[in-house]
Coordinates of C-alpha atoms in Angstrom, one line a residue:
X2 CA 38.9 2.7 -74.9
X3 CA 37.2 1.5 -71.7
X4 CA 36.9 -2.3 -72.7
X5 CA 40.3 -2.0 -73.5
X6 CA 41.4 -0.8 -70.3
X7 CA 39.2 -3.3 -68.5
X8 CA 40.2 -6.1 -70.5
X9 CA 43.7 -5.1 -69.9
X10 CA 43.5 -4.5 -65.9
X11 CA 41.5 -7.7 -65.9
X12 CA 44.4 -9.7 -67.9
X13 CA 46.6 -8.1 -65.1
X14 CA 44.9 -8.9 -62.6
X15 CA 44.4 -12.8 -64.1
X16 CA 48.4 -13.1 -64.2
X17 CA 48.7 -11.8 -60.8
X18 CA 46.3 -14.6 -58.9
X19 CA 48.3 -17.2 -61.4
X20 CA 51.6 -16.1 -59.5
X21 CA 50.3 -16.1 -56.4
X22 CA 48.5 -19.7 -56.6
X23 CA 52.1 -20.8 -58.4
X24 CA 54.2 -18.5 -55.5
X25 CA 51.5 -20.6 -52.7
X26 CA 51.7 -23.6 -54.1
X27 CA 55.8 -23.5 -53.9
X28 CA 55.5 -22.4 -50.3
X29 CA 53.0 -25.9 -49.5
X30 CA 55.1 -28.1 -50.9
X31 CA 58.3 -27.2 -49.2
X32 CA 56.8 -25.8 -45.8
X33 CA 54.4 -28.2 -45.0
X34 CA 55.5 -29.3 -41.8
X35 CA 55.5 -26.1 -40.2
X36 CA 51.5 -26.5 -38.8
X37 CA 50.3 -22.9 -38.2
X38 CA 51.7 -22.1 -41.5
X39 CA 48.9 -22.4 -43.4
X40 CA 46.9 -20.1 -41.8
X41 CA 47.7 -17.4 -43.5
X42 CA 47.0 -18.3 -47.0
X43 CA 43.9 -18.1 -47.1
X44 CA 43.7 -14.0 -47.0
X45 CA 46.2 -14.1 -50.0
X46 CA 44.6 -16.0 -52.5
X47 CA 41.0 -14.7 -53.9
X48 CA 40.2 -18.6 -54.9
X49 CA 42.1 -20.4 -51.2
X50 CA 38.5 -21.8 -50.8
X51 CA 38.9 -23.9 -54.0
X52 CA 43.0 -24.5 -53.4
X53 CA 44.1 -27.8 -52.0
X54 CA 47.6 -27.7 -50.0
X55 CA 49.9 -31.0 -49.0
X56 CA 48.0 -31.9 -46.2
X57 CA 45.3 -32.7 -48.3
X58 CA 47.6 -34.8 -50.5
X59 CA 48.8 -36.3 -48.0
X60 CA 45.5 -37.3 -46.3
X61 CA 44.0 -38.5 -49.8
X62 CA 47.5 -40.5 -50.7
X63 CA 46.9 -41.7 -46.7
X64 CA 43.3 -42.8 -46.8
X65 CA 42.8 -44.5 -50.5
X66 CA 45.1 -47.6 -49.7
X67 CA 43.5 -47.0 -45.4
X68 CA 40.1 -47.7 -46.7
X69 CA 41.1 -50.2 -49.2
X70 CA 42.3 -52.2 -46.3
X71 CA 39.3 -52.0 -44.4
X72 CA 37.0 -52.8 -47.6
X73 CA 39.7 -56.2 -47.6
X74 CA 38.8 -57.2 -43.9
X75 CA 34.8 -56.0 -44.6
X76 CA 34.5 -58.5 -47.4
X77 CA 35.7 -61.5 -45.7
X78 CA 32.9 -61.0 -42.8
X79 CA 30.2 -62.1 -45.7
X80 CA 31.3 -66.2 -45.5
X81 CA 33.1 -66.4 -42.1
X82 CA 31.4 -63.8 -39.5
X83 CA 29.0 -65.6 -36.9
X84 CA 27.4 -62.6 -36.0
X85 CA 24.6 -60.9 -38.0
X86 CA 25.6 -57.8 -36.2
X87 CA 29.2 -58.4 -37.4
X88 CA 28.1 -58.5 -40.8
X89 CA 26.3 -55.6 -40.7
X90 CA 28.5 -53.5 -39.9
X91 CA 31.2 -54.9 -42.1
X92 CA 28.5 -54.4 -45.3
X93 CA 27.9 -50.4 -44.0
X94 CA 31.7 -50.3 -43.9
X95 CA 32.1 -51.2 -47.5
X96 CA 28.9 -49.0 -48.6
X97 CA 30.6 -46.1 -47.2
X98 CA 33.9 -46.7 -47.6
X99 CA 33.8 -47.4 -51.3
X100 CA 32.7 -44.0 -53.0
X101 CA 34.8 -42.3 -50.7
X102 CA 37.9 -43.6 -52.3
X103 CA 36.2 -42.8 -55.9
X104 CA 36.2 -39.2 -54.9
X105 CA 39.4 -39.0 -53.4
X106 CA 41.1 -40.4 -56.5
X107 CA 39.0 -38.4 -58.5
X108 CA 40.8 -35.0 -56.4
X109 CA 44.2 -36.5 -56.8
X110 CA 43.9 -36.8 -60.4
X111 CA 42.6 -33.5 -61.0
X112 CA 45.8 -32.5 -59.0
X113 CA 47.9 -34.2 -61.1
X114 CA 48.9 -36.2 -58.3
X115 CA 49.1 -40.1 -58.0
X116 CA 46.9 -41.6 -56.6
X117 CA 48.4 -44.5 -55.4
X118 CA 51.8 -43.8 -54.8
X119 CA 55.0 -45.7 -55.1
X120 CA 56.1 -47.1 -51.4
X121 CA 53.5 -49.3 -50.5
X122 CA 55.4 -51.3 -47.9
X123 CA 55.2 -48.1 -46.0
X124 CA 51.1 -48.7 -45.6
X125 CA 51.9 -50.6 -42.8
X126 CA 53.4 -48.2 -40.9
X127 CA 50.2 -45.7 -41.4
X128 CA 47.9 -45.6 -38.3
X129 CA 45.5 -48.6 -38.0
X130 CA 47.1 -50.4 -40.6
X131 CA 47.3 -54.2 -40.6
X132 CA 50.3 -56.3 -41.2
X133 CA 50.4 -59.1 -43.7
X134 CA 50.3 -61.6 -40.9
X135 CA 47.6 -59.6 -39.0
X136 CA 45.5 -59.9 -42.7
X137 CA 46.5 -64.1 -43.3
X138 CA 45.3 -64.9 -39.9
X139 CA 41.9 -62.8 -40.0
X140 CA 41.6 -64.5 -43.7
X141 CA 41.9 -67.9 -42.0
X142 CA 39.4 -67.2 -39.2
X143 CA 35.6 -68.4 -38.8
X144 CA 32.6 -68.0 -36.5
X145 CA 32.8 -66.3 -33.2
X146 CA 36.6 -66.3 -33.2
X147 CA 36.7 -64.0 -36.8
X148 CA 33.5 -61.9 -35.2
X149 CA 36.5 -60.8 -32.4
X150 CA 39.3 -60.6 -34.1
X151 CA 37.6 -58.8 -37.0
X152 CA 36.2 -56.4 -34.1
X153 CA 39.5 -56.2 -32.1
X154 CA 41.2 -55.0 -36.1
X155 CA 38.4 -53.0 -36.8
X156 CA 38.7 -50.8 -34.1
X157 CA 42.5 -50.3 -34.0
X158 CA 41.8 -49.7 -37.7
X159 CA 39.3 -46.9 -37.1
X160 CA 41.0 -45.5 -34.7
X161 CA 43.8 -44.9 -37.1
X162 CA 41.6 -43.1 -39.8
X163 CA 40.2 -40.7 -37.0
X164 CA 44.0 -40.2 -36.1
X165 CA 44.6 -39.2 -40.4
X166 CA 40.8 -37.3 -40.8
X167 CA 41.9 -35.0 -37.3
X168 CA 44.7 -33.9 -39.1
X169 CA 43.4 -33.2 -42.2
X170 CA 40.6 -31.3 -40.5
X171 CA 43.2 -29.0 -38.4
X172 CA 45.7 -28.7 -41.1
X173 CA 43.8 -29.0 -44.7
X174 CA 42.6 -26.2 -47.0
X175 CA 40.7 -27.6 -49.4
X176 CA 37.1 -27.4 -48.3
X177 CA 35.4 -30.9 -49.4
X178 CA 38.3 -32.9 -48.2
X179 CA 37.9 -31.5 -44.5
X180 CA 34.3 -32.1 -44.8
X181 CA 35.1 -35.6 -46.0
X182 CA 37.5 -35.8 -42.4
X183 CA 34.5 -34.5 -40.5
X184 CA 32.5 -36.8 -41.7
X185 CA 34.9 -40.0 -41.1
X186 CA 36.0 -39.2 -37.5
X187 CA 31.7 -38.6 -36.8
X188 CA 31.0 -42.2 -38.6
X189 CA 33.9 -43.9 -37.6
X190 CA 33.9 -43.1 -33.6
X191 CA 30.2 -43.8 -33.7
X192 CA 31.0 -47.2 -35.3
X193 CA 34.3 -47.7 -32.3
X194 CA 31.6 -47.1 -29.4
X195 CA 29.4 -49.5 -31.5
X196 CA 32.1 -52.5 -32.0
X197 CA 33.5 -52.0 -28.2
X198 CA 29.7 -53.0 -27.6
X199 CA 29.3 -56.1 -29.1
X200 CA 32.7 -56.7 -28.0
X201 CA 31.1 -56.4 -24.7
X202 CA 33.6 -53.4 -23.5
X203 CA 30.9 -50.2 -22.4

């Protein structure tokens, strides 16, 4: 009788976490712009440290097609920057850049979420982004004058992904993607201070 009553509470107790992930999950998707709200989720659900809310949609939807970008303007230092330096950086860019859009595409998928969804002209509008014409004209650069304005991009572009990874760190819940935003505002600013330096601005 006793593993049938445990088998039983524990069946109840299985359905009841199901409809509180499904009753949680309802809430992120249609409260997500209220910030605080998230806050108390985590108390509710036994497994929040495993959940993922729309923030952390958002910020993976967000930074695929944001690194992708900067992986573009990376590989063109290769054959047209001047600057060892330059290409240096551009290569530890890429190296880093890379597997982290393997493993965010890897979460979205096991969210059954896309991960590269349908709007793209509204990439341009995401912080740091380059414009077609900003891309064409860095594409057509050589030498010293590519080394600045692949500098000058970089940067804005960085600054941009801090902008995305801060949010994801104040208003995510699922644990390796804020680590992942830690990790890219940490690399990214030290990689700002180091481009404003050969860029000759302390």
């Amino acid at each position: 009788m006793r593993n049938t009553r445990t088998l039983t509470r524990r069946a109840a107790v299985v359905a009841a976490s199901v409809t509180a992930a499904l009753v949680l999950a309802a809430c992120g998707n249609t409260e997500e712009s209220a910030g605080g709200h998230g806050g108390g989720h985590g108390s509710a659900s036994p497994s929040a440290t495993a959940g993922h809310n729309a923030q952390d949609v958002s910020f993976a939807q967000g930074m695929i097609p944001h690194h992708r970008q900067a992986l573009e303007m990376a590989g063109l230092a290769a054959d047209r920057a001047s600057s060892a330096k330059v290409k240096d950086l551009a290569s530890r860019i890429e190296k880093a850049q890379d597997p982290e859009i393997r493993t965010m595409t890897g979460w979205l998928t096991s969210w059954g979420e896309d991960a590269a969804p349908s709007g793209h002209s509204g990439h341009s509008g995401m912080a740091g982004m380059m414009d077609g014409e900003d891309m064409d004209e860095l594409e057509k650069a050589s030498g010293t004058d590519f080394d600045t304005m692949f500098l000058t991009m970089m940067i804005e572009h960085h600054e941009g992904a801090v902008e995305m990874a801060t949010t994801e760190k104040s208003k995510g819940g699922y644990g390796p993607a804020t680590a992942m935003a830690d990790d890219i505002v940490t690399a990214q600013t030290a990689e700002i201070a180091e481009m404003n330096k050969l860029l000759g601005k302390n």
